[in-house]
Amino acid sequence: MIMAINLNLSLGSPSMVVIDTSSSSSSTRLSSHGSYVSKNGNIGSKLSLSFRSVSMRKSASVSVKSSLETTGPIVTVGKVTEVNNDTFWPIVKAAGDKTVVLDMYTQWCGPCKIIAPKFQELSEKYLDVVFLKLDCNQENRPLAKELGIRVVPTFKILKDNKVVKEVTGAKFDDLVVAIDTVRSG
């Protein structure tokens, strides 16, 4: 039996698609046509993928994940990405006009640990939003200071490389309202 899936995506910002071909079949083939860079430096957003799996017994599992950069740190839609001093701003810049939500936490913070699973659920719900987390430890202190951290957890919501909203404390409902406000505005 031959199964073929053709997928055409039109992505809003420069993106890379990762295909996970989890299959127990002995023959799996993947072809893809990714984004391109034009002469003026713009990155094309048309992406075409073709997946073919040859299997007599079991079906293949295909998952498509979009990420914001083709080099450097990779952000996976539907997941929270850990950032640090070096990766935060490049990811925010690569996000373009997408909403970015940053969870600033510490390892020892009880409320941070309680809200972390709910923050992960939000990343699975809002696939048009980039979800990041920053451990405000000694190593990341310069970035935490730059972003004006005063209490953990603090959630910074960015749009177009600028902080536009902030939610302090583990206030889940306030965070959802803030995300919805920035997404719709």
Short mmCIF file of C-alpha atoms in Angstrom, two decimals:
data_model
loop_
_atom_site.label_atom_id
_atom_site.label_comp_id
_atom_site.label_asym_id
_atom_site.label_seq_id
_atom_site.Cartn_x
_atom_site.Cartn_y
_atom_site.Cartn_z
CA MET A 1 0.00 0.00 0.00
CA ILE A 2 1.36 3.43 -0.89
CA MET A 3 0.26 6.42 1.12
CA ALA A 4 1.10 9.89 -0.11
CA ILE A 5 0.38 13.15 1.66
CA ASN A 6 0.92 16.47 -0.06
CA LEU A 7 0.95 19.51 2.15
CA ASN A 8 0.98 23.13 1.01
CA LEU A 9 1.44 25.78 3.67
CA SER A 10 1.43 29.53 3.41
CA LEU A 11 3.29 30.80 6.44
CA GLY A 12 2.94 34.34 7.77
CA SER A 13 6.61 34.85 8.62
CA PRO A 14 9.93 33.27 7.73
CA SER A 15 9.58 29.70 8.91
CA MET A 16 11.17 26.32 8.74
CA VAL A 17 9.11 23.17 8.82
CA VAL A 18 10.37 20.05 10.54
CA ILE A 19 8.80 16.72 9.59
CA ASP A 20 8.78 13.89 12.10
CA THR A 21 8.24 10.65 10.21
CA SER A 22 7.71 8.32 13.13
CA SER A 23 7.00 5.08 11.37
CA SER A 24 7.80 1.45 11.84
CA SER A 25 7.71 0.87 8.11
CA SER A 26 10.90 -0.06 6.36
CA SER A 27 10.61 2.51 3.59
CA THR A 28 9.93 6.17 4.20
CA ARG A 29 10.71 8.94 1.75
CA LEU A 30 10.42 12.66 2.32
CA SER A 31 10.78 15.47 -0.14
CA SER A 32 10.36 19.12 0.66
CA HIS A 33 10.56 22.50 -0.99
CA GLY A 34 11.33 25.16 1.57
CA SER A 35 11.35 28.89 1.68
CA TYR A 36 13.71 30.89 -0.48
CA VAL A 37 15.61 34.14 -0.24
CA SER A 38 14.95 36.62 -3.05
CA LYS A 39 17.50 39.02 -4.52
CA ASN A 40 16.34 41.85 -2.25
CA GLY A 41 16.84 39.70 0.87
CA ASN A 42 13.19 38.90 1.54
CA ILE A 43 12.38 35.36 2.57
CA GLY A 44 9.60 33.72 0.61
CA SER A 45 6.80 32.22 2.70
CA LYS A 46 5.42 29.58 0.32
CA LEU A 47 6.34 26.09 1.40
CA SER A 48 5.44 22.83 -0.27
CA LEU A 49 6.02 19.39 1.24
CA SER A 50 5.44 15.92 -0.08
CA PHE A 51 5.61 12.83 2.14
CA ARG A 52 5.41 9.28 0.88
CA SER A 53 5.47 6.19 3.04
CA VAL A 54 5.45 2.68 1.69
CA SER A 55 4.06 0.27 4.24
CA MET A 56 2.18 -2.99 3.99
CA ARG A 57 1.11 -3.29 7.63
CA LYS A 58 1.32 -0.13 9.67
CA SER A 59 0.51 3.48 8.95
CA ALA A 60 3.02 6.25 9.38
CA SER A 61 2.65 9.15 11.74
CA VAL A 62 3.45 12.55 10.31
CA SER A 63 3.70 15.70 12.36
CA VAL A 64 4.63 19.07 10.94
CA LYS A 65 6.23 21.60 13.22
CA SER A 66 6.87 25.16 12.25
CA SER A 67 9.85 26.99 13.64
CA LEU A 68 10.92 30.58 13.32
CA GLU A 69 14.52 30.25 12.26
CA THR A 70 16.32 28.06 9.81
CA THR A 71 19.62 28.54 11.61
CA GLY A 72 20.40 29.13 15.25
CA PRO A 73 17.82 28.54 17.98
CA ILE A 74 14.73 26.63 16.92
CA VAL A 75 11.29 27.49 18.24
CA THR A 76 8.62 24.82 17.88
CA VAL A 77 5.01 25.91 17.63
CA GLY A 78 2.93 24.29 20.38
CA LYS A 79 5.81 24.12 22.86
CA VAL A 80 7.56 26.43 25.30
CA THR A 81 11.15 27.17 24.31
CA GLU A 82 13.86 27.81 26.93
CA VAL A 83 15.89 30.94 26.12
CA ASN A 84 18.96 32.62 27.57
CA ASN A 85 20.99 35.83 27.14
CA ASP A 86 22.19 34.75 23.71
CA THR A 87 19.02 33.30 22.18
CA PHE A 88 16.21 35.57 23.44
CA TRP A 89 16.54 38.63 21.17
CA PRO A 90 17.33 36.67 17.98
CA ILE A 91 14.15 34.62 18.51
CA VAL A 92 12.07 37.72 19.25
CA LYS A 93 13.40 39.43 16.10
CA ALA A 94 12.73 36.32 14.02
CA ALA A 95 9.14 36.26 15.32
CA GLY A 96 8.44 39.38 13.28
CA ASP A 97 4.89 40.55 13.92
CA LYS A 98 3.93 37.45 15.95
CA THR A 99 3.05 37.85 19.61
CA VAL A 100 5.80 36.56 21.93
CA VAL A 101 5.09 35.59 25.55
CA LEU A 102 8.05 35.21 27.93
CA ASP A 103 7.74 33.41 31.26
CA MET A 104 10.44 34.71 33.60
CA TYR A 105 10.87 32.21 36.44
CA THR A 106 13.33 30.71 38.91
CA GLN A 107 13.94 27.08 39.87
CA TRP A 108 13.10 27.70 43.53
CA CYS A 109 9.80 29.58 42.94
CA GLY A 110 6.70 27.61 44.04
CA PRO A 111 4.14 29.67 42.06
CA CYS A 112 6.41 29.36 38.98
CA LYS A 113 6.24 25.57 39.23
CA ILE A 114 2.45 25.65 39.63
CA ILE A 115 1.79 27.83 36.57
CA ALA A 116 4.37 26.13 34.27
CA PRO A 117 2.00 23.32 33.09
CA LYS A 118 -0.75 25.88 32.40
CA PHE A 119 1.75 27.98 30.41
CA GLN A 120 2.57 24.86 28.36
CA GLU A 121 -1.17 24.33 27.72
CA LEU A 122 -1.41 27.90 26.42
CA SER A 123 1.43 27.20 23.98
CA GLU A 124 -0.56 24.24 22.65
CA LYS A 125 -3.73 26.35 22.34
CA TYR A 126 -2.31 29.54 20.75
CA LEU A 127 -0.34 28.23 17.77
CA ASP A 128 0.10 31.75 16.39
CA VAL A 129 1.99 32.89 19.51
CA VAL A 130 5.62 32.16 20.42
CA PHE A 131 6.03 30.95 24.02
CA LEU A 132 9.41 31.33 25.70
CA LYS A 133 10.74 30.84 29.22
CA LEU A 134 13.77 32.38 30.90
CA ASP A 135 15.35 31.03 34.08
CA CYS A 136 16.28 34.20 35.97
CA ASN A 137 19.43 32.64 37.40
CA GLN A 138 22.89 34.18 37.77
CA GLU A 139 23.77 33.30 34.18
CA ASN A 140 20.76 35.15 32.72
CA ARG A 141 20.84 38.06 35.18
CA PRO A 142 21.82 40.68 32.53
CA LEU A 143 18.77 39.87 30.39
CA ALA A 144 16.46 39.70 33.41
CA LYS A 145 17.73 43.10 34.50
CA GLU A 146 17.33 44.51 30.98
CA LEU A 147 13.71 43.32 30.94
CA GLY A 148 13.04 44.83 34.37
CA ILE A 149 12.27 41.71 36.40
CA ARG A 150 11.11 42.49 39.94
CA VAL A 151 9.14 39.42 40.97
CA VAL A 152 8.77 35.85 39.69
CA PRO A 153 6.90 34.68 37.86
CA THR A 154 6.63 37.63 35.50
CA PHE A 155 5.20 37.29 32.02
CA LYS A 156 6.33 39.77 29.37
CA ILE A 157 4.28 39.99 26.19
CA LEU A 158 6.11 41.38 23.19
CA LYS A 159 4.96 42.56 19.80
CA ASP A 160 7.28 43.92 17.11
CA ASN A 161 10.36 43.56 19.38
CA LYS A 162 8.82 45.63 22.20
CA VAL A 163 7.30 44.72 25.56
CA VAL A 164 3.64 45.76 25.32
CA LYS A 165 2.12 44.00 28.37
CA GLU A 166 3.30 42.53 31.65
CA VAL A 167 1.62 40.20 34.12
CA THR A 168 3.31 39.70 37.49
CA GLY A 169 2.59 36.72 39.68
CA ALA A 170 0.95 33.41 38.84
CA LYS A 171 -2.28 35.04 37.65
CA PHE A 172 -3.38 32.69 34.89
CA ASP A 173 -6.64 34.47 34.02
CA ASP A 174 -4.84 37.84 33.78
CA LEU A 175 -2.24 36.24 31.50
CA VAL A 176 -4.90 34.84 29.15
CA VAL A 177 -6.64 38.24 28.95
CA ALA A 178 -3.31 39.98 28.25
CA ILE A 179 -2.42 37.49 25.48
CA ASP A 180 -5.86 37.83 23.89
CA THR A 181 -5.63 41.64 24.04
CA VAL A 182 -2.25 41.74 22.29
CA ARG A 183 -3.26 39.12 19.69
CA SER A 184 -6.42 41.00 18.74
CA GLY A 185 -4.83 44.46 18.74
#
